[in-house]
CSV table of C-alpha atoms in Angstrom, one decimal:
chain,number,residue,atom,x,y,z
A,1,MET,CA,22.6,-9.5,-11.6
A,2,SER,CA,19.8,-10.5,-14.4
A,3,VAL,CA,16.3,-9.8,-15.7
A,4,HIS,CA,14.3,-12.3,-16.4
A,5,ARG,CA,11.1,-11.2,-18.4
A,6,ASN,CA,8.4,-13.8,-19.1
A,7,GLU,CA,5.1,-12.2,-21.1
A,8,SER,CA,3.1,-14.8,-20.1
A,9,THR,CA,2.6,-17.6,-17.6
A,10,ALA,CA,2.7,-20.3,-20.8
A,11,ARG,CA,6.5,-19.8,-21.1
A,12,TRP,CA,7.5,-21.3,-17.4
A,13,GLU,CA,9.6,-24.2,-17.5
A,14,GLY,CA,9.9,-24.6,-14.0
A,15,PRO,CA,12.8,-23.5,-11.2
A,16,ASP,CA,15.9,-21.9,-13.4
A,17,THR,CA,19.3,-21.4,-11.8
A,18,SER,CA,19.3,-17.7,-11.7
A,19,ALA,CA,18.8,-17.9,-8.2
A,20,THR,CA,22.3,-19.3,-7.4
A,21,ARG,CA,23.7,-16.3,-9.4
A,22,GLY,CA,22.7,-13.4,-7.1
A,23,PRO,CA,20.2,-10.7,-6.7
A,24,SER,CA,17.4,-11.0,-9.5
A,25,VAL,CA,14.3,-9.8,-11.1
A,26,HIS,CA,12.0,-11.5,-12.6
A,27,VAL,CA,8.7,-10.1,-14.7
A,28,HIS,CA,5.6,-11.8,-15.3
A,29,ARG,CA,2.1,-10.7,-16.6
A,30,MET,CA,-0.7,-11.7,-16.1
A,31,GLU,CA,-4.6,-11.6,-17.7
A,32,ILE,CA,-7.7,-12.1,-16.1
A,33,GLU,CA,-10.9,-12.0,-18.2
A,34,THR,CA,-13.6,-11.0,-16.1
A,35,THR,CA,-17.0,-11.8,-16.1
A,36,LYS,CA,-19.2,-9.4,-13.9
A,37,ARG,CA,-19.2,-5.7,-13.5
A,38,VAL,CA,-17.5,-5.9,-10.2
A,39,GLU,CA,-15.8,-9.4,-9.3
A,40,ILE,CA,-12.8,-10.7,-6.9
A,41,ARG,CA,-10.8,-12.8,-7.8
A,42,ASP,CA,-8.2,-14.9,-6.0
A,43,LEU,CA,-4.7,-14.5,-7.4
A,44,THR,CA,-2.7,-16.4,-4.5
A,45,GLU,CA,-1.4,-19.8,-6.1
A,46,ARG,CA,-1.0,-17.9,-9.7
A,47,VAL,CA,1.4,-15.7,-7.9
A,48,GLN,CA,2.8,-18.6,-5.1
A,49,GLU,CA,3.3,-20.4,-8.3
A,50,ILE,CA,5.7,-18.1,-9.9
A,51,VAL,CA,7.6,-17.7,-6.9
A,52,ARG,CA,8.2,-21.5,-7.0
A,53,ALA,CA,8.7,-21.9,-11.0
A,54,LYS,CA,11.6,-19.6,-10.2
A,55,GLY,CA,12.9,-21.2,-7.3
A,56,VAL,CA,12.8,-17.4,-5.3
A,57,GLU,CA,14.5,-18.1,-1.5
A,58,ALA,CA,13.9,-14.8,-0.4
A,59,GLY,CA,13.0,-11.4,-1.7
A,60,LEU,CA,9.5,-9.2,-2.3
A,61,VAL,CA,7.1,-9.5,-4.7
A,62,THR,CA,5.3,-6.6,-6.1
A,63,LEU,CA,1.7,-7.4,-7.6
A,64,SER,CA,0.5,-4.4,-9.0
A,65,SER,CA,-2.8,-3.6,-11.7
A,66,MET,CA,-2.3,-2.1,-14.8
A,67,HIS,CA,-5.8,-0.3,-14.7
A,68,THR,CA,-7.2,2.2,-13.3
A,69,THR,CA,-10.7,0.5,-12.4
A,70,THR,CA,-9.0,-2.8,-10.6
A,71,ALA,CA,-7.2,-3.1,-7.7
A,72,VAL,CA,-5.0,-5.6,-5.4
A,73,PHE,CA,-5.4,-5.9,-2.0
A,74,VAL,CA,-5.1,-8.7,0.8
A,75,ASN,CA,-8.0,-10.2,3.1
A,76,GLU,CA,-10.3,-13.4,3.4
A,77,PRO,CA,-12.4,-14.8,-0.1
A,78,GLN,CA,-15.3,-16.5,2.0
A,79,SER,CA,-18.2,-15.5,-0.6
A,80,ALA,CA,-20.3,-13.9,2.1
A,81,LEU,CA,-17.6,-11.7,3.0
A,82,LEU,CA,-16.9,-10.9,-0.9
A,83,ASP,CA,-20.4,-10.0,-0.7
A,84,ASP,CA,-20.2,-7.5,1.8
A,85,VAL,CA,-16.8,-6.0,0.3
A,86,GLU,CA,-18.8,-5.0,-2.9
A,87,GLN,CA,-21.6,-3.9,0.3
A,88,LEU,CA,-18.9,-1.5,1.2
A,89,LEU,CA,-17.8,-0.4,-1.6
A,90,GLU,CA,-21.3,0.9,-3.1
A,91,ARG,CA,-21.7,2.2,0.6
A,92,LEU,CA,-18.3,4.1,-0.1
A,93,ALA,CA,-18.5,5.3,-3.7
A,94,PRO,CA,-22.2,4.7,-4.7
A,95,ARG,CA,-22.4,3.6,-8.1
A,96,GLY,CA,-25.8,6.4,-8.7
A,97,GLU,CA,-24.1,9.1,-7.0
A,98,GLU,CA,-24.0,12.5,-9.4
A,99,TRP,CA,-20.1,12.4,-10.2
A,100,LYS,CA,-19.0,14.8,-12.4
A,101,HIS,CA,-16.8,12.2,-14.5
A,102,ASN,CA,-19.9,10.5,-15.2
A,103,ASP,CA,-21.0,14.0,-16.7
A,104,PRO,CA,-20.4,15.2,-19.8
A,105,ARG,CA,-20.9,18.7,-19.2
A,106,TYR,CA,-17.3,18.2,-17.1
A,107,SER,CA,-16.1,14.7,-18.7
A,108,ASP,CA,-16.2,13.0,-22.2
A,109,CYS,CA,-15.3,9.6,-20.6
A,110,ASP,CA,-18.6,7.1,-21.6
A,111,ARG,CA,-17.8,4.4,-19.2
A,112,HIS,CA,-20.2,6.5,-16.7
A,113,ASN,CA,-17.4,4.6,-14.3
A,114,ALA,CA,-16.9,6.8,-11.4
A,115,ASP,CA,-17.4,4.7,-8.8
A,116,ALA,CA,-15.1,2.1,-10.2
A,117,HIS,CA,-12.0,4.9,-9.8
A,118,LEU,CA,-13.1,6.0,-6.4
A,119,ARG,CA,-13.3,2.2,-5.8
A,120,ALA,CA,-9.9,1.3,-6.6
A,121,ILE,CA,-8.2,4.4,-5.1
A,122,VAL,CA,-9.8,3.4,-1.8
A,123,LEU,CA,-8.5,-0.5,-2.5
A,124,GLY,CA,-4.4,0.4,-3.5
A,125,SER,CA,-3.7,-0.4,-6.9
A,126,SER,CA,-1.1,-3.3,-5.6
A,127,VAL,CA,0.6,-5.2,-2.7
A,128,THR,CA,4.3,-5.6,-2.0
A,129,LEU,CA,4.4,-9.4,-0.4
A,130,GLN,CA,7.4,-10.8,1.3
A,131,VAL,CA,9.1,-14.1,0.1
A,132,ALA,CA,11.1,-16.5,3.0
A,133,ASP,CA,11.9,-19.6,2.5
A,134,GLY,CA,10.5,-20.1,-1.1
A,135,ALA,CA,7.1,-19.6,-0.3
A,136,LEU,CA,5.2,-16.3,0.1
A,137,THR,CA,4.4,-15.2,4.2
A,138,MET,CA,1.2,-14.9,4.7
A,139,GLY,CA,-0.9,-15.8,7.2
A,140,GLN,CA,-3.3,-18.8,7.5
A,141,TRP,CA,-6.8,-16.9,6.0
A,142,GLN,CA,-4.8,-14.1,4.0
A,143,ARG,CA,-5.1,-14.1,0.0
A,144,VAL,CA,-4.3,-11.7,-3.1
A,145,LEU,CA,-7.1,-10.3,-4.3
A,146,MET,CA,-8.0,-8.2,-7.6
A,147,ALA,CA,-10.8,-6.8,-7.5
A,148,GLU,CA,-12.3,-6.1,-10.8
A,149,LEU,CA,-14.4,-2.8,-10.5
A,150,ASP,CA,-15.8,-1.8,-14.2
A,151,GLY,CA,-16.0,-5.7,-15.8
A,152,PRO,CA,-16.3,-7.5,-17.5
A,153,ARG,CA,-13.1,-7.2,-19.4
A,154,LYS,CA,-9.5,-8.6,-19.9
A,155,ARG,CA,-7.1,-6.8,-17.7
A,156,GLY,CA,-3.4,-7.2,-17.0
A,157,LEU,CA,-1.6,-7.4,-13.8
A,158,VAL,CA,2.2,-7.2,-13.9
A,159,LEU,CA,3.8,-9.1,-11.4
A,160,GLN,CA,7.6,-8.7,-10.2
A,161,VAL,CA,9.8,-11.1,-8.1
A,162,LEU,CA,12.9,-8.7,-6.5
A,163,ALA,CA,14.6,-12.3,-5.2
A,164,ALA,CA,17.8,-11.8,-2.8
A,165,ALA,CA,18.5,-15.6,-2.9
B,1,MET,CA,23.4,-13.0,-0.3
B,2,SER,CA,22.3,-14.5,2.9
B,3,VAL,CA,18.8,-14.7,4.9
B,4,HIS,CA,18.8,-14.0,8.5
B,5,ARG,CA,16.0,-15.2,10.7
B,6,ASN,CA,14.7,-14.7,13.9
B,7,GLU,CA,11.8,-16.1,15.4
B,8,SER,CA,11.8,-13.2,17.9
B,9,THR,CA,13.2,-10.3,18.8
B,10,ALA,CA,14.6,-11.7,22.1
B,11,ARG,CA,17.0,-13.4,20.2
B,12,TRP,CA,18.6,-10.2,19.1
B,13,GLU,CA,22.5,-9.8,19.9
B,14,GLY,CA,23.1,-6.5,18.1
B,15,PRO,CA,25.0,-5.6,14.7
B,16,ASP,CA,26.1,-8.3,12.7
B,17,THR,CA,28.5,-8.2,10.0
B,18,SER,CA,25.9,-9.5,7.3
B,19,ALA,CA,25.3,-5.6,6.0
B,20,THR,CA,29.6,-6.3,4.6
B,21,ARG,CA,28.9,-9.5,2.3
B,22,GLY,CA,25.8,-7.8,-0.1
B,23,PRO,CA,22.6,-7.6,-0.2
B,24,SER,CA,20.9,-9.8,2.4
B,25,VAL,CA,17.0,-10.7,3.7
B,26,HIS,CA,16.5,-10.2,7.8
B,27,VAL,CA,13.6,-11.6,8.8
B,28,HIS,CA,11.4,-11.1,12.5
B,29,ARG,CA,8.4,-12.3,13.2
B,30,MET,CA,6.4,-9.8,16.0
B,31,GLU,CA,4.1,-10.9,18.2
B,32,ILE,CA,1.7,-8.2,19.5
B,33,GLU,CA,-0.8,-9.1,22.7
B,34,THR,CA,-3.8,-6.6,21.7
B,35,THR,CA,-6.1,-5.8,24.6
B,36,LYS,CA,-9.0,-4.5,23.0
B,37,ARG,CA,-11.5,-4.8,20.5
B,38,VAL,CA,-11.0,-2.0,18.4
B,39,GLU,CA,-7.4,-0.6,19.2
B,40,ILE,CA,-4.2,0.8,17.5
B,41,ARG,CA,-0.1,0.0,18.6
B,42,ASP,CA,2.4,2.6,17.9
B,43,LEU,CA,5.2,-0.2,16.4
B,44,THR,CA,7.7,2.1,15.1
B,45,GLU,CA,10.4,1.8,17.9
B,46,ARG,CA,10.6,-1.7,17.4
B,47,VAL,CA,10.6,-1.7,13.6
B,48,GLN,CA,13.4,0.9,13.9
B,49,GLU,CA,15.9,-1.0,16.5
B,50,ILE,CA,15.7,-4.5,14.3
B,51,VAL,CA,16.6,-2.1,11.4
B,52,ARG,CA,19.7,-0.8,14.1
B,53,ALA,CA,20.1,-3.6,15.5
B,54,LYS,CA,21.0,-5.4,11.8
B,55,GLY,CA,23.4,-2.8,10.6
B,56,VAL,CA,20.8,-2.2,8.0
B,57,GLU,CA,22.4,1.0,5.8
B,58,ALA,CA,19.8,1.8,3.5
B,59,GLY,CA,16.9,-0.3,1.8
B,60,LEU,CA,13.3,-1.0,2.1
B,61,VAL,CA,11.7,-2.6,5.2
B,62,THR,CA,8.0,-4.4,4.7
B,63,LEU,CA,5.9,-4.8,7.8
B,64,SER,CA,3.0,-7.2,7.3
B,65,SER,CA,0.3,-8.3,9.2
B,66,MET,CA,-0.7,-11.9,9.2
B,67,HIS,CA,-4.3,-11.7,9.7
B,68,THR,CA,-7.4,-10.9,8.1
B,69,THR,CA,-9.1,-8.0,10.7
B,70,THR,CA,-6.0,-6.4,11.2
B,71,ALA,CA,-4.0,-3.5,9.2
B,72,VAL,CA,-0.8,-1.7,9.3
B,73,PHE,CA,-0.5,2.1,8.4
B,74,VAL,CA,1.2,5.2,8.7
B,75,ASN,CA,0.0,8.1,10.4
B,76,GLU,CA,0.0,9.7,13.7
B,77,PRO,CA,-1.0,8.2,16.8
B,78,GLN,CA,-2.2,11.1,18.8
B,79,SER,CA,-4.8,10.3,21.3
B,80,ALA,CA,-7.8,12.1,20.1
B,81,LEU,CA,-6.9,11.2,16.7
B,82,LEU,CA,-7.0,7.7,17.8
B,83,ASP,CA,-10.6,7.9,18.6
B,84,ASP,CA,-11.3,9.6,15.7
B,85,VAL,CA,-9.8,7.0,13.5
B,86,GLU,CA,-12.2,4.9,15.0
B,87,GLN,CA,-14.7,6.8,14.5
B,88,LEU,CA,-14.3,6.6,11.4
B,89,LEU,CA,-13.9,3.0,10.9
B,90,GLU,CA,-17.7,2.6,12.1
B,91,ARG,CA,-18.8,5.6,9.5
B,92,LEU,CA,-17.1,3.4,6.9
B,93,ALA,CA,-17.8,0.2,8.2
B,94,PRO,CA,-20.4,-0.3,10.9
B,95,ARG,CA,-20.0,-3.2,13.3
B,96,GLY,CA,-24.1,-3.0,13.8
B,97,GLU,CA,-24.5,-3.2,9.6
B,98,GLU,CA,-26.4,-6.3,8.1
B,99,TRP,CA,-23.4,-7.9,7.1
B,100,LYS,CA,-23.5,-11.5,5.3
B,101,HIS,CA,-20.6,-12.9,6.6
B,102,ASN,CA,-22.1,-12.4,10.5
B,103,ASP,CA,-25.4,-14.0,9.1
B,104,PRO,CA,-25.8,-17.8,9.8
B,105,ARG,CA,-27.6,-17.9,6.6
B,106,TYR,CA,-24.6,-17.4,4.4
B,107,SER,CA,-21.5,-17.8,6.9
B,108,ASP,CA,-20.2,-19.8,9.3
B,109,CYS,CA,-18.5,-17.3,11.1
B,110,ASP,CA,-19.2,-17.0,14.3
B,111,ARG,CA,-17.0,-14.6,15.0
B,112,HIS,CA,-19.4,-11.9,13.4
B,113,ASN,CA,-16.3,-9.9,12.6
B,114,ALA,CA,-17.5,-8.5,9.4
B,115,ASP,CA,-17.0,-4.8,10.0
B,116,ALA,CA,-13.1,-6.2,11.0
B,117,HIS,CA,-12.5,-7.4,7.7
B,118,LEU,CA,-13.6,-4.6,6.0
B,119,ARG,CA,-12.4,-2.3,7.9
B,120,ALA,CA,-9.1,-4.2,7.8
B,121,ILE,CA,-9.0,-3.8,3.8
B,122,VAL,CA,-9.6,0.2,3.5
B,123,LEU,CA,-6.7,0.6,5.9
B,124,GLY,CA,-4.1,-1.8,4.2
B,125,SER,CA,-2.3,-5.1,5.2
B,126,SER,CA,1.2,-3.9,5.2
B,127,VAL,CA,3.7,-1.2,4.6
B,128,THR,CA,6.7,-0.6,2.7
B,129,LEU,CA,9.3,1.7,4.0
B,130,GLN,CA,12.5,3.4,3.2
B,131,VAL,CA,15.8,2.9,5.3
B,132,ALA,CA,18.1,5.1,4.3
B,133,ASP,CA,21.6,6.4,6.8
B,134,GLY,CA,20.5,3.4,9.2
B,135,ALA,CA,17.4,4.4,10.2
B,136,LEU,CA,13.8,4.5,9.1
B,137,THR,CA,13.1,7.6,6.4
B,138,MET,CA,9.8,9.2,8.3
B,139,GLY,CA,8.4,12.3,8.6
B,140,GLN,CA,8.6,14.2,12.2
B,141,TRP,CA,4.9,12.9,13.2
B,142,GLN,CA,4.7,9.9,11.5
B,143,ARG,CA,4.4,6.4,12.9
B,144,VAL,CA,4.7,3.1,12.1
B,145,LEU,CA,0.5,1.8,13.3
B,146,MET,CA,-1.2,-1.4,13.9
B,147,ALA,CA,-4.7,-1.3,14.0
B,148,GLU,CA,-5.7,-4.3,15.8
B,149,LEU,CA,-9.9,-4.7,14.6
B,150,ASP,CA,-11.5,-8.4,16.3
B,151,GLY,CA,-9.2,-8.6,19.8
B,152,PRO,CA,-8.4,-8.7,22.1
B,153,ARG,CA,-6.3,-11.5,20.7
B,154,LYS,CA,-2.3,-12.3,20.3
B,155,ARG,CA,-1.2,-11.1,17.1
B,156,GLY,CA,1.7,-11.6,14.3
B,157,LEU,CA,3.4,-9.7,12.1
B,158,VAL,CA,6.3,-10.4,9.7
B,159,LEU,CA,9.1,-7.6,9.2
B,160,GLN,CA,11.4,-8.4,6.4
B,161,VAL,CA,14.5,-5.7,5.6
B,162,LEU,CA,15.8,-6.1,2.3
B,163,ALA,CA,19.2,-4.5,3.3
B,164,ALA,CA,21.0,-3.2,0.1
B,165,ALA,CA,24.1,-2.1,2.3
C,1,MET,CA,26.6,-1.7,-3.6
C,2,SER,CA,26.4,1.7,-3.4
C,3,VAL,CA,24.2,4.2,-2.0
C,4,HIS,CA,23.5,7.6,-3.7
C,5,ARG,CA,21.7,10.6,-2.3
C,6,ASN,CA,20.5,14.2,-3.9
C,7,GLU,CA,19.0,16.3,-1.7
C,8,SER,CA,17.3,18.3,-4.8
C,9,THR,CA,16.5,17.7,-8.1
C,10,ALA,CA,18.4,20.4,-9.4
C,11,ARG,CA,21.9,18.4,-8.3
C,12,TRP,CA,21.0,15.7,-11.1
C,13,GLU,CA,23.6,15.4,-13.8
C,14,GLY,CA,21.9,12.6,-16.1
C,15,PRO,CA,22.5,8.7,-16.6
C,16,ASP,CA,25.5,7.7,-13.8
C,17,THR,CA,27.7,4.3,-14.5
C,18,SER,CA,26.1,2.9,-10.7
C,19,ALA,CA,23.4,0.4,-12.3
C,20,THR,CA,26.9,-1.2,-14.3
C,21,ARG,CA,28.5,-1.8,-10.7
C,22,GLY,CA,25.3,-4.3,-9.2
C,23,PRO,CA,22.2,-3.7,-7.2
C,24,SER,CA,22.0,0.4,-5.8
C,25,VAL,CA,20.0,2.5,-3.8
C,26,HIS,CA,19.5,6.0,-5.2
C,27,VAL,CA,17.4,8.5,-2.5
C,28,HIS,CA,16.1,11.6,-4.1
C,29,ARG,CA,13.9,14.4,-1.7
C,30,MET,CA,11.2,16.1,-3.7
C,31,GLU,CA,10.2,19.5,-2.5
C,32,ILE,CA,6.1,20.2,-3.4
C,33,GLU,CA,4.4,24.1,-2.9
C,34,THR,CA,0.5,23.2,-2.8
C,35,THR,CA,-1.9,25.7,-3.6
C,36,LYS,CA,-4.8,24.6,-1.9
C,37,ARG,CA,-5.9,23.0,0.9
C,38,VAL,CA,-7.1,20.3,-0.8
C,39,GLU,CA,-5.0,19.5,-4.3
C,40,ILE,CA,-3.8,16.8,-6.3
C,41,ARG,CA,-0.7,16.5,-8.2
C,42,ASP,CA,0.7,14.3,-10.5
C,43,LEU,CA,4.2,13.6,-9.9
C,44,THR,CA,4.5,10.9,-12.8
C,45,GLU,CA,6.6,13.1,-15.1
C,46,ARG,CA,9.3,13.8,-12.0
C,47,VAL,CA,9.6,10.1,-10.7
C,48,GLN,CA,10.4,8.7,-14.4
C,49,GLU,CA,12.7,11.3,-15.1
C,50,ILE,CA,14.6,10.5,-11.6
C,51,VAL,CA,14.3,6.8,-12.8
C,52,ARG,CA,16.5,7.8,-16.2
C,53,ALA,CA,18.6,10.0,-15.1
C,54,LYS,CA,19.8,7.0,-12.8
C,55,GLY,CA,20.1,4.5,-15.5
C,56,VAL,CA,18.4,2.2,-13.4
C,57,GLU,CA,17.1,-1.0,-15.7
C,58,ALA,CA,15.1,-2.7,-13.0
C,59,GLY,CA,13.9,-2.7,-9.5
C,60,LEU,CA,11.6,-1.2,-7.0
C,61,VAL,CA,10.9,2.5,-6.4
C,62,THR,CA,9.1,3.7,-3.2
C,63,LEU,CA,7.7,7.0,-3.2
C,64,SER,CA,6.5,8.2,0.5
C,65,SER,CA,5.0,11.1,2.1
C,66,MET,CA,7.0,12.4,4.6
C,67,HIS,CA,3.3,14.0,6.2
C,68,THR,CA,0.8,12.7,7.9
C,69,THR,CA,-2.0,14.5,6.3
C,70,THR,CA,-0.5,14.4,2.6
C,71,ALA,CA,-0.7,11.1,0.7
C,72,VAL,CA,0.6,9.1,-2.1
C,73,PHE,CA,-1.7,6.5,-4.7
C,74,VAL,CA,-2.1,5.9,-7.9
C,75,ASN,CA,-4.7,6.8,-10.6
C,76,GLU,CA,-5.6,8.6,-13.7
C,77,PRO,CA,-6.0,12.7,-13.3
C,78,GLN,CA,-9.3,13.7,-15.4
C,79,SER,CA,-9.7,16.6,-13.7
C,80,ALA,CA,-13.5,15.7,-13.2
C,81,LEU,CA,-12.5,12.4,-11.9
C,82,LEU,CA,-10.2,14.5,-9.3
C,83,ASP,CA,-13.5,16.7,-8.5
C,84,ASP,CA,-15.0,13.2,-7.7
C,85,VAL,CA,-12.2,12.0,-5.3
C,86,GLU,CA,-12.5,15.7,-3.3
C,87,GLN,CA,-15.8,14.7,-3.0
C,88,LEU,CA,-15.2,10.9,-2.0
C,89,LEU,CA,-13.2,12.3,0.6
C,90,GLU,CA,-15.9,14.8,2.1
C,91,ARG,CA,-18.2,11.9,2.1
C,92,LEU,CA,-15.8,9.3,4.1
C,93,ALA,CA,-14.0,12.1,6.5
C,94,PRO,CA,-16.6,15.3,6.5
C,95,ARG,CA,-14.4,18.3,7.5
C,96,GLY,CA,-17.5,19.6,9.5
C,97,GLU,CA,-17.9,16.5,11.7
C,98,GLU,CA,-16.9,16.5,15.4
C,99,TRP,CA,-13.4,15.2,15.3
C,100,LYS,CA,-12.0,14.9,19.0
C,101,HIS,CA,-8.5,16.1,16.8
C,102,ASN,CA,-10.2,19.2,16.4
C,103,ASP,CA,-11.3,19.8,19.9
C,104,PRO,CA,-9.7,21.4,22.7
C,105,ARG,CA,-10.8,19.7,25.1
C,106,TYR,CA,-8.6,16.8,24.1
C,107,SER,CA,-6.4,17.9,21.7
C,108,ASP,CA,-3.9,20.6,21.6
C,109,CYS,CA,-3.7,20.8,17.8
C,110,ASP,CA,-4.9,23.8,16.2
C,111,ARG,CA,-5.2,23.2,12.9
C,112,HIS,CA,-8.3,21.4,12.8
C,113,ASN,CA,-7.4,18.9,10.5
C,114,ALA,CA,-8.5,15.7,11.6
C,115,ASP,CA,-10.3,15.4,8.4
C,116,ALA,CA,-6.9,15.7,6.5
C,117,HIS,CA,-5.3,12.9,9.2
C,118,LEU,CA,-8.4,10.0,8.1
C,119,ARG,CA,-7.9,10.9,4.4
C,120,ALA,CA,-4.8,10.3,4.1
C,121,ILE,CA,-4.9,6.8,5.8
C,122,VAL,CA,-8.0,6.0,3.9
C,123,LEU,CA,-5.9,6.9,0.7
C,124,GLY,CA,-2.0,5.5,2.1
C,125,SER,CA,1.3,7.1,2.7
C,126,SER,CA,3.5,5.9,-0.1
C,127,VAL,CA,3.4,3.8,-3.0
C,128,THR,CA,5.7,0.6,-4.5
C,129,LEU,CA,6.2,1.1,-8.7
C,130,GLN,CA,7.9,-1.2,-10.6
C,131,VAL,CA,10.7,-0.7,-13.2
C,132,ALA,CA,11.6,-3.0,-16.0
C,133,ASP,CA,13.7,-2.0,-18.8
C,134,GLY,CA,14.3,1.8,-17.1
C,135,ALA,CA,10.6,2.6,-17.0
C,136,LEU,CA,8.2,2.6,-14.3
C,137,THR,CA,5.8,-0.6,-15.7
C,138,MET,CA,2.5,1.6,-15.0
C,139,GLY,CA,-0.6,1.0,-17.4
C,140,GLN,CA,-1.9,3.7,-20.0
C,141,TRP,CA,-4.2,5.8,-17.8
C,142,GLN,CA,-2.3,5.4,-14.4
C,143,ARG,CA,0.0,8.3,-12.9
C,144,VAL,CA,1.5,8.7,-9.5
C,145,LEU,CA,-0.6,10.9,-7.4
C,146,MET,CA,0.1,13.0,-4.5
C,147,ALA,CA,-3.2,14.4,-2.4
C,148,GLU,CA,-2.3,17.8,-0.8
C,149,LEU,CA,-4.9,17.7,2.2
C,150,ASP,CA,-4.3,20.2,4.4
C,151,GLY,CA,-2.9,22.9,2.4
C,152,PRO,CA,-1.8,25.2,0.9
C,153,ARG,CA,2.2,24.2,2.1
C,154,LYS,CA,5.4,23.3,1.6
C,155,ARG,CA,5.9,18.9,1.3
C,156,GLY,CA,8.6,16.6,1.1
C,157,LEU,CA,8.7,13.3,-0.5
C,158,VAL,CA,11.2,11.0,-0.5
C,159,LEU,CA,12.0,8.6,-3.3
C,160,GLN,CA,14.6,5.5,-2.9
C,161,VAL,CA,15.0,3.4,-6.2
C,162,LEU,CA,16.3,0.4,-5.7
C,163,ALA,CA,17.9,-0.8,-8.5
C,164,ALA,CA,18.5,-4.6,-9.3
C,165,ALA,CA,20.0,-3.8,-12.6
């Protein structure tokens, strides 16, 4: 059993030999700089690259947002559909609603971002993906997506690969 | 560490001996033929049977939809309640709304299934379940459910058992 | 590989030595007594304490509700925001809607709790968290929260720590 930790993707140097030594955990911190208040980013290639670089054959990948106003989920990043997702989020948790979290009588939060918290709760804060044959097990149209809900900001996510082989 | 892969449940031949050799990963592809546009199916028995057939004592089961218009979640499949779930989904993401994904000016998708994508995002694409004492750790009324949201179609799900014992 | 099972937190006796013997699974059943119909509870310290007590260095924690009218999710338990979460749930699945699950013509459930099931489905029944360096990998404002949606009742959750080291 061994734990490999890289603080940034810059340090990867391709597959290592840990996979032959038994079950192991690889941890990577990802930083994403978002550019809009609400924005959905496709992280699939970055996740796949980490799995590949570590030479992981089979196991689980957990990708977790470290924030309460971002989310991680799986779907298709078609441009028109992503606009619809934003429209859905506005339907479910409208930005202009009179939320208590935005009201100085009840809250000391000066970001007025109740909608962002509520949307993050609906979307979910992490995903767990399967790895088999050295690749993510995903359908043809599926991608791992991060939703920025109160940007633009620098955001952190942590990815763990629990490698069984 | 060993990886067992069966492409269909037809090939199971009961418990094997892998559990005694240490941590292992078992992967099964499930095919479900749905019969309606929106339909919720109980997969609990199939999942439980795979866990049992492999002789897995403890670990995690991840069941993932391979589609962007189906979902997997846990709740109770009472018939009246499943009608309510469909009603909820229509409330949250109405089929008749003017979604961009359905509009030829913005999208080349001819299935006009924006509602199905959006509902899948709210429900979630996978579940991770615990295994202990050779069985799924679930409450009395809990079942693993698949939601078809743009059927009828043949659908694929992949189940991974990460067996610790 | 070893499986440790404690039925209550009362039996913990601090870190054991299992972590040095290779991958292992620890299972804990938690009981939470809720005091209102809808109530959100912060379970982070209890989860963290179990990880610490077992001396787990790295791996996954899965916390699963055993009920179809409670949920588990990650966000910030600021008091004003928790009121907003309740408001969100009432928007998404109003208690007073004419749900079939509450209608004796379609359902034999006498709790009239369709809203609670539907809200639990939106929030999700479990979370999977990462463990690294002996602690939960979570952001500054993130907490593991349980939502009681049809209380007050005594509720059970099961926590599994899949320890890789």
